[in-house]
Coordinates of C-alpha atoms and ligand atoms in Angstrom, one line a residue:
M1 CA -0.1 -0.1 -0.1
A2 CA 1.1 3.5 -0.7
R3 CA 2.1 5.0 2.7
K4 CA 1.4 9.0 2.3
V5 CA 4.4 10.9 4.5
P6 CA 4.9 14.5 3.8
F7 CA 8.7 14.9 2.9
I8 CA 9.0 17.8 5.3
T9 CA 7.8 18.7 8.9
Q10 CA 5.5 21.3 10.3
D11 CA 8.7 23.2 11.5
Q12 CA 10.2 22.9 7.9
A13 CA 7.0 23.7 6.3
E14 CA 6.8 27.1 8.8
A15 CA 10.5 27.8 8.0
I16 CA 9.8 27.8 4.4
A17 CA 6.5 29.7 4.6
S18 CA 8.4 32.3 6.5
Q19 CA 10.7 33.2 3.4
Y20 CA 7.7 32.3 0.4
P21 CA 4.7 33.0 1.3
T22 CA 1.7 30.3 0.9
P23 CA 0.6 29.0 -1.2
F24 CA 3.8 27.5 -2.8
Y25 CA 4.9 24.2 -4.6
L26 CA 7.7 22.3 -2.6
Y27 CA 9.7 19.6 -4.7
D28 CA 12.0 17.3 -3.1
E29 CA 15.4 16.8 -4.9
A30 CA 16.3 13.6 -2.8
G31 CA 13.0 12.0 -4.0
I32 CA 13.7 12.7 -7.4
R33 CA 16.6 11.8 -7.4
A34 CA 16.2 8.1 -5.8
N35 CA 13.2 7.4 -8.3
A36 CA 15.3 8.2 -11.2
E37 CA 17.7 5.9 -10.3
R38 CA 15.2 3.2 -9.7
L39 CA 13.9 3.8 -13.0
L40 CA 17.1 3.7 -14.9
A41 CA 18.3 0.3 -12.5
A42 CA 14.9 -1.4 -13.8
F43 CA 15.6 -0.6 -17.5
A44 CA 19.5 -1.4 -17.4
W45 CA 18.7 -4.6 -19.2
N46 CA 18.2 -2.4 -22.1
P47 CA 21.4 -0.5 -23.3
G48 CA 19.3 2.2 -25.2
F49 CA 17.1 2.8 -22.9
R50 CA 16.0 6.4 -22.3
E51 CA 13.6 8.4 -20.4
Y52 CA 12.3 11.6 -22.2
F53 CA 10.4 13.5 -19.7
A54 CA 7.1 14.9 -20.3
V55 CA 7.8 18.6 -20.0
K56 CA 4.3 19.2 -19.9
A57 CA 3.6 17.7 -16.4
T58 CA 6.2 20.2 -15.0
P59 CA 8.0 22.1 -17.1
N60 CA 10.5 23.7 -14.7
P61 CA 14.2 23.9 -16.0
A62 CA 15.6 23.6 -12.4
L63 CA 14.1 20.0 -12.4
I64 CA 14.3 19.1 -15.6
A65 CA 18.0 19.4 -14.9
I66 CA 17.8 16.8 -12.4
L67 CA 16.5 14.4 -14.6
A68 CA 19.0 15.3 -17.3
E69 CA 22.1 14.8 -15.1
Y70 CA 20.6 11.0 -15.2
G71 CA 20.7 11.1 -19.4
C72 CA 17.0 11.8 -19.7
G73 CA 15.8 13.6 -22.6
V74 CA 12.6 15.6 -22.7
D75 CA 9.3 15.2 -24.5
C76 CA 8.0 18.3 -25.6
S77 CA 4.6 19.2 -27.9
S78 CA 4.7 22.8 -28.5
E79 CA 6.5 25.9 -29.6
T80 CA 7.3 27.2 -25.6
E81 CA 8.4 23.5 -24.5
L82 CA 10.9 23.5 -27.2
M83 CA 12.2 26.9 -26.4
L84 CA 12.8 25.4 -22.9
A85 CA 14.7 22.6 -24.0
E86 CA 16.8 24.4 -26.5
A87 CA 17.8 27.1 -23.4
M88 CA 18.5 24.5 -21.4
G89 CA 20.9 22.9 -24.0
L90 CA 18.8 19.8 -24.4
V91 CA 18.8 19.7 -28.4
G92 CA 18.9 16.6 -30.9
E93 CA 18.0 13.4 -30.0
R94 CA 17.6 14.5 -26.5
I95 CA 14.2 16.1 -27.6
M96 CA 11.1 13.8 -28.7
F97 CA 8.8 16.1 -30.2
S98 CA 5.4 14.1 -29.8
S99 CA 2.7 16.5 -30.6
N100 CA -0.8 16.5 -32.3
D101 CA -2.5 18.8 -34.4
T102 CA 0.8 20.6 -35.2
P103 CA 1.1 23.9 -36.3
K104 CA 3.8 23.7 -39.5
A105 CA 6.1 26.6 -37.7
E106 CA 6.6 24.4 -35.0
F107 CA 7.8 21.0 -37.0
T108 CA 9.9 23.2 -38.6
Y109 CA 11.4 24.4 -35.6
A110 CA 11.7 20.9 -33.9
N111 CA 13.4 19.8 -36.8
E112 CA 16.1 22.6 -36.6
L113 CA 16.8 21.3 -33.2
G114 CA 17.2 18.0 -34.4
A115 CA 14.6 16.6 -32.4
I116 CA 13.1 13.0 -33.2
V117 CA 9.4 14.0 -34.4
N118 CA 6.9 11.5 -33.9
L119 CA 3.9 12.3 -36.4
D120 CA 0.4 11.8 -35.0
D121 CA -1.5 11.5 -38.3
I122 CA -0.7 10.0 -41.9
T123 CA -1.3 13.4 -43.4
H124 CA 1.7 14.6 -40.9
V125 CA 4.1 13.1 -43.4
D126 CA 3.5 15.5 -45.8
A127 CA 2.9 18.3 -43.6
F128 CA 6.3 17.5 -41.9
V129 CA 8.0 17.4 -45.7
D130 CA 6.1 20.6 -46.2
A131 CA 7.5 22.3 -42.9
L132 CA 11.0 21.1 -43.7
G133 CA 11.0 23.5 -46.6
G134 CA 13.4 21.7 -49.0
S135 CA 15.9 20.6 -46.1
P136 CA 16.7 17.1 -46.1
M137 CA 14.4 14.6 -44.2
P138 CA 16.0 13.5 -41.1
Q139 CA 17.5 10.0 -40.7
T140 CA 15.1 9.0 -37.5
M141 CA 11.3 9.9 -37.1
S142 CA 9.0 8.1 -35.4
L143 CA 5.0 7.5 -35.6
R144 CA 2.2 7.3 -33.2
F145 CA 0.1 4.1 -33.0
N146 CA -3.4 3.8 -32.1
P147 CA -4.8 0.4 -31.9
G148 CA -8.7 1.4 -31.4
G149 CA -11.1 -0.8 -29.8
D150 CA -10.5 -1.1 -26.0
F151 CA -7.1 -1.6 -24.7
A152 CA -7.7 -4.5 -22.2
F153 CA -5.3 -6.8 -20.0
A154 CA -6.3 -9.6 -17.8
N155 CA -8.0 -8.0 -15.0
G156 CA -9.7 -5.3 -16.7
I157 CA -9.4 -2.3 -19.4
F158 CA -6.9 0.4 -19.4
G159 CA -9.0 2.7 -21.7
S160 CA -10.4 3.2 -25.1
P161 CA -8.1 4.0 -27.7
E162 CA -10.7 4.0 -30.0
D163 CA -12.2 6.9 -28.8
A164 CA -8.9 8.9 -28.4
K165 CA -7.6 11.8 -30.9
F166 CA -4.3 10.6 -31.0
G167 CA -1.9 8.1 -33.3
L168 CA -2.8 6.7 -36.7
T169 CA -4.4 3.0 -37.5
E170 CA -2.4 -0.1 -38.1
P171 CA -3.1 0.0 -41.8
Q172 CA -1.9 3.6 -41.8
M173 CA 1.4 2.7 -39.9
L174 CA 2.4 0.5 -42.6
E175 CA 1.7 2.9 -45.4
A176 CA 3.1 6.0 -43.4
A177 CA 6.3 3.9 -42.8
A178 CA 6.8 2.9 -46.4
R179 CA 6.3 6.3 -47.3
L180 CA 8.7 7.8 -44.8
R181 CA 11.3 4.8 -46.1
D182 CA 10.5 6.2 -49.5
L183 CA 11.6 9.9 -48.7
G184 CA 15.0 8.6 -47.2
V185 CA 14.2 7.7 -43.5
R186 CA 16.9 5.0 -42.0
H187 CA 15.6 4.4 -38.9
L188 CA 11.8 4.5 -37.4
G189 CA 10.5 4.3 -34.0
I190 CA 7.1 3.3 -33.0
H191 CA 5.1 5.1 -30.1
A192 CA 1.6 4.6 -28.2
L193 CA -0.1 6.2 -25.1
L194 CA -3.1 4.3 -24.5
A195 CA -4.0 4.9 -20.8
S196 CA -3.8 7.3 -18.0
N197 CA -2.3 7.2 -14.7
T198 CA -2.4 3.6 -14.8
V199 CA -1.6 1.8 -11.3
T200 CA -0.8 -1.9 -12.1
N201 CA 2.4 -3.6 -13.1
E202 CA 0.6 -4.7 -16.5
Y203 CA 0.0 -1.8 -18.2
Y204 CA 3.4 -1.3 -19.8
P205 CA 4.1 -5.0 -20.5
A206 CA 0.9 -5.2 -22.0
L207 CA 1.7 -2.1 -24.2
A208 CA 4.8 -3.4 -25.1
R209 CA 3.7 -6.6 -26.8
T210 CA 1.2 -4.8 -28.7
L211 CA 4.0 -2.4 -29.9
F212 CA 6.7 -5.3 -30.6
A213 CA 4.3 -7.4 -32.5
L214 CA 3.8 -4.1 -34.8
A215 CA 7.3 -3.2 -34.6
V216 CA 7.9 -6.8 -36.2
R217 CA 5.5 -6.4 -38.9
I218 CA 6.6 -3.0 -40.1
Q219 CA 10.2 -3.9 -40.3
S220 CA 9.7 -7.2 -42.2
E221 CA 6.9 -5.8 -44.5
V222 CA 8.1 -2.3 -45.3
G223 CA 11.8 -3.1 -44.7
I224 CA 12.9 0.1 -42.4
H225 CA 14.7 -0.5 -39.5
I226 CA 13.0 0.3 -36.1
S227 CA 15.5 1.3 -33.5
F228 CA 13.0 2.3 -30.7
V229 CA 9.7 1.6 -29.1
N230 CA 8.6 4.4 -27.4
L231 CA 6.1 3.3 -24.1
S232 CA 5.5 7.1 -23.5
G233 CA 3.8 8.2 -20.4
G234 CA 1.0 6.7 -18.5
V235 CA 2.6 4.7 -15.7
G236 CA 0.9 6.0 -12.6
I237 CA 0.9 6.7 -9.1
A238 CA -0.8 5.8 -6.0
Y239 CA -2.9 9.0 -5.4
R240 CA -4.6 7.3 -2.4
P241 CA -3.3 5.9 0.5
D242 CA -5.2 2.4 0.0
E243 CA -3.7 1.8 -3.5
P244 CA -0.8 -0.4 -4.1
D245 CA 2.2 1.3 -5.6
N246 CA 3.4 0.3 -8.9
D247 CA 6.7 -1.6 -8.9
I248 CA 9.0 -0.3 -11.8
A249 CA 11.1 -3.2 -11.5
A250 CA 8.0 -5.6 -12.0
I251 CA 6.9 -3.5 -14.8
S252 CA 10.3 -3.5 -16.5
E253 CA 10.5 -7.5 -16.3
G254 CA 7.3 -7.6 -18.0
V255 CA 8.7 -5.6 -20.9
H256 CA 12.0 -7.3 -20.6
A257 CA 9.8 -10.9 -21.0
A258 CA 7.9 -9.5 -24.4
Y259 CA 11.1 -8.2 -25.5
N260 CA 12.8 -11.6 -25.2
E261 CA 9.5 -13.5 -26.6
L262 CA 8.6 -11.0 -29.7
L263 CA 11.9 -8.8 -30.6
V264 CA 14.7 -11.0 -30.2
P265 CA 13.5 -14.0 -32.0
A266 CA 12.7 -11.6 -34.7
G267 CA 16.3 -10.2 -34.7
M268 CA 15.5 -7.1 -33.7
G269 CA 17.6 -7.5 -30.0
D270 CA 19.2 -3.8 -30.9
V271 CA 15.5 -1.9 -30.4
A272 CA 15.7 0.5 -27.6
I273 CA 13.0 1.1 -25.5
Y274 CA 12.1 4.9 -24.4
T275 CA 9.6 6.0 -22.3
E276 CA 7.9 9.5 -22.0
L277 CA 7.0 9.5 -18.4
G278 CA 5.8 12.3 -16.4
R279 CA 3.8 12.0 -13.6
Y280 CA 5.5 8.8 -12.7
M281 CA 8.7 10.7 -12.5
M282 CA 7.8 13.7 -10.5
A283 CA 3.9 13.5 -9.0
P284 CA 5.0 12.2 -5.5
Y285 CA 7.7 14.7 -5.2
G286 CA 6.1 17.7 -5.2
A287 CA 3.4 19.2 -2.8
L288 CA 1.5 22.1 -2.6
I289 CA 1.7 23.8 0.8
T290 CA -1.2 25.7 1.7
R291 CA -2.6 27.6 4.6
V292 CA -6.1 27.3 6.1
I293 CA -7.6 30.9 6.4
H294 CA -11.1 30.5 7.3
E295 CA -13.5 27.7 8.5
K296 CA -16.9 28.1 7.6
R297 CA -20.1 25.8 9.0
T298 CA -23.1 25.8 7.4
Y299 CA -24.7 22.8 5.7
H300 CA -21.1 21.3 5.5
D301 CA -18.0 22.2 7.5
Y302 CA -15.5 24.2 4.9
L303 CA -11.8 24.8 5.4
G304 CA -11.0 27.6 3.0
V305 CA -7.3 27.7 2.1
D306 CA -5.0 30.1 0.4
A307 CA -4.6 27.8 -2.6
C308 CA -7.7 27.3 -4.9
A309 CA -8.3 25.7 -8.4
A310 CA -6.1 28.2 -9.8
N311 CA -3.3 26.3 -8.3
L312 CA -4.0 22.8 -8.5
M313 CA -7.0 22.1 -11.2
R314 CA -7.0 18.5 -11.0
P315 CA -9.9 18.0 -8.4
M316 CA -12.1 20.1 -10.1
L317 CA -11.2 19.0 -13.6
Y318 CA -11.4 15.3 -12.9
D319 CA -12.7 15.0 -9.4
A320 CA -8.9 13.6 -8.7
Y321 CA -8.1 12.7 -5.3
H322 CA -4.9 14.5 -3.6
H323 CA -4.4 13.1 0.0
I324 CA -3.8 15.9 2.8
T325 CA -1.8 16.0 5.4
V326 CA -2.7 18.3 8.4
L327 CA 1.1 19.5 9.4
G328 CA 1.9 19.0 13.0
K329 CA -1.1 16.4 13.0
E330 CA 0.5 13.2 11.6
E331 CA -0.9 11.3 14.4
V332 CA -3.8 12.8 15.4
P333 CA -7.0 10.8 14.3
A334 CA -9.4 12.0 11.4
T335 CA -12.2 12.6 13.6
H336 CA -13.7 15.7 11.3
V337 CA -15.3 15.6 7.6
Y338 CA -14.2 19.0 5.8
D339 CA -14.9 20.3 2.4
V340 CA -11.4 22.0 1.5
T341 CA -12.2 25.1 -0.4
G342 CA -10.5 28.1 -2.5
M343 CA -11.6 31.3 -3.2
L344 CA -12.8 31.2 -6.9
C345 CA -16.0 32.3 -7.4
E346 CA -17.1 28.6 -8.7
N347 CA -18.5 25.8 -6.2
S348 CA -16.3 23.1 -8.0
D349 CA -13.3 25.2 -6.7
R350 CA -12.2 22.4 -4.1
L351 CA -9.1 20.4 -3.4
A352 CA -10.9 17.7 -1.6
N353 CA -14.7 16.9 -0.8
G354 CA -15.9 15.4 2.6
R355 CA -12.4 14.5 3.3
A356 CA -11.7 13.2 7.2
L357 CA -8.9 14.9 8.8
P358 CA -7.9 15.6 12.2
E359 CA -9.8 18.8 13.6
V360 CA -7.9 21.7 12.0
Q361 CA -8.0 25.0 13.5
V362 CA -7.1 28.2 11.2
G363 CA -3.6 29.1 10.7
D364 CA -2.7 25.2 10.2
L365 CA -0.7 24.4 7.0
L366 CA -2.3 21.7 4.9
Y367 CA 0.2 19.3 2.8
I368 CA -1.6 18.6 -0.4
H369 CA 0.2 15.4 -1.6
D370 CA 1.4 14.2 -4.8
C371 CA 1.1 17.6 -6.9
G372 CA 4.6 17.4 -8.6
A373 CA 3.3 16.6 -11.8
H374 CA 0.0 18.1 -13.9
G375 CA 0.0 20.5 -10.7
H376 CA 1.4 24.1 -10.9
S377 CA 1.5 23.4 -14.9
M378 CA -2.2 23.1 -15.3
G379 CA -2.7 26.5 -13.1
Y380 CA -4.6 29.2 -14.8
N381 CA -5.5 32.9 -13.8
Y382 CA -9.2 32.8 -13.3
N383 CA -11.0 35.3 -11.1
G384 CA -7.4 37.1 -11.6
R385 CA -5.5 34.6 -9.2
L386 CA -1.8 34.5 -9.7
R387 CA 0.1 31.1 -9.7
S388 CA 2.3 30.6 -6.8
A389 CA 6.2 30.1 -6.3
E390 CA 7.7 26.7 -6.9
V391 CA 10.6 25.9 -4.4
L392 CA 13.0 23.3 -4.3
L393 CA 13.9 21.5 -1.2
C394 CA 17.5 20.5 -2.3
A395 CA 19.0 17.1 -1.3
D396 CA 21.3 19.0 1.5
G397 CA 18.4 20.5 3.0
S398 CA 18.4 23.9 1.7
T399 CA 15.8 25.5 -0.3
R400 CA 16.2 27.2 -3.6
L401 CA 13.2 29.6 -5.1
I402 CA 13.0 28.0 -8.7
R403 CA 10.0 30.1 -10.2
R404 CA 8.7 33.2 -8.2
A405 CA 5.3 33.4 -7.6
E406 CA 3.4 35.7 -10.4
T407 CA 2.9 39.3 -9.7
P408 CA -0.2 41.5 -10.9
T409 CA 2.2 43.1 -13.2
D410 CA 2.6 39.6 -14.9
Y411 CA -1.1 39.3 -14.9
F412 CA -1.8 42.4 -16.6
A413 CA 1.2 42.5 -18.9
T414 CA -0.7 41.6 -22.1
L415 CA -3.0 44.5 -21.9
D416 CA 0.0 47.0 -22.6
V417 CA -1.7 47.1 -26.1
L418 CA -4.0 49.8 -24.2
P419 CA -3.3 53.1 -22.5
V420 CA -4.7 51.8 -19.0
G421 CA -2.2 49.0 -19.4
E422 CA 0.8 51.5 -18.4
R423 CA -0.9 52.6 -15.2
L424 CA -1.6 48.8 -14.6
K425 CA 2.2 48.1 -15.1
R426 CA 3.0 49.8 -11.7
P427 CA 3.3 47.5 -8.6
R428 CA 0.8 48.4 -5.8
P429 CA 2.7 50.5 -3.1
Ligands
PLP501 C1 0.9 13.9 -21.1 C2 2.0 12.7 -22.2 C3 2.9 12.0 -21.2 C4 3.0 11.8 -19.8 O1 2.1 11.3 -19.3 P1 2.0 11.0 -18.0 O2 0.9 10.3 -17.7 O3 2.5 12.0 -16.9 O4 2.9 9.7 -17.8 C5 3.7 11.6 -22.7 N1 4.2 11.7 -23.7 C6 2.7 12.4 -24.4 C7 2.6 12.4 -25.5 C8 1.9 13.0 -23.8 O5 1.0 13.7 -24.0

């Protein structure tokens, strides 16, 4: 079972809060490193293995730099994500450009950076050639697969690829592979992302079987060299304390067995395994720290905190569960039931509903678990709310500001087209 233990104490959190006002995101460098080491150790059987961190999950260069130390690349899907990669010096095959509905200029930019471009549709072969504007075709490219139907495993269904907008059908994969071959591409990768936040050791092995079988078919029928299989993201974490955690070593063993069964006998033992994990790499190692500023008792008992859905959108968007620890009350029994709300003028602005917690006082600090991926990055500015700072708890116990909190000047910056914009630029005294 997943144990939900904060990576800081109340005293540490109060000390950090005296320097960086709540709410703020806090990331745990030691945790990020230990997890990256576990992933690399699990896939050490595959010499070409590489994790391309899904930048959209946590687009902070200080955090991505930690992963880059372990040889990780970046999975980008937009112009600004490519700019971030370039600014960090992560270029060439350190970038996987896994985009969809891609604007032409982004194909051009990705190609200029030497990224591996992962095409999402058969028509994107021509769109990409057009975006090259006469530049030579890259040696290595990738195609994103969608098998359709339901994607099932022994104990259930992972998802319904048939209803997903992503990827090419199997006949399209074969046709696109042949077209890329004729255009001069020498090495092809295949990719699929068929489920999100899976909490089972069976997802990657089942996906690997599907992709390995297709890889064998493409290489033998089309005669193009398959150089990698990209299992993408989708390996989840246990957000709830009663869920079993994923075991990356067991997951990798399942992929290894499929590899030995399907690829090795086909003479394809040189295929590299790539991943594009986001959540798995970062979610448990980030927390949103927020202070209780009001308690309101009407038909429910509400804790009003100084964070809101603008800081953490997942509960509002997906009714997602994020575990909450009241710092300093870790051992106190959960005898009270609260709705934990932010201050947006939307009833759905909640961080938790009907949550059993120890009795909370105004002024208590709440530690919202597992916010390190798809947390800060999903933030938005509704109601004029500003995104919070991001702070790194370094391995030596010190803290480092890795993104400052937004100010009203940031919020008003795009009004510079109006005369009033000048006045709004000035900070409030
Ligand atoms: C979102 C995304 C990922 C990462 O997904 P996680 O669930 O965070 O692991 C990887 N690849 C692509 C193409 C994505 O869109």
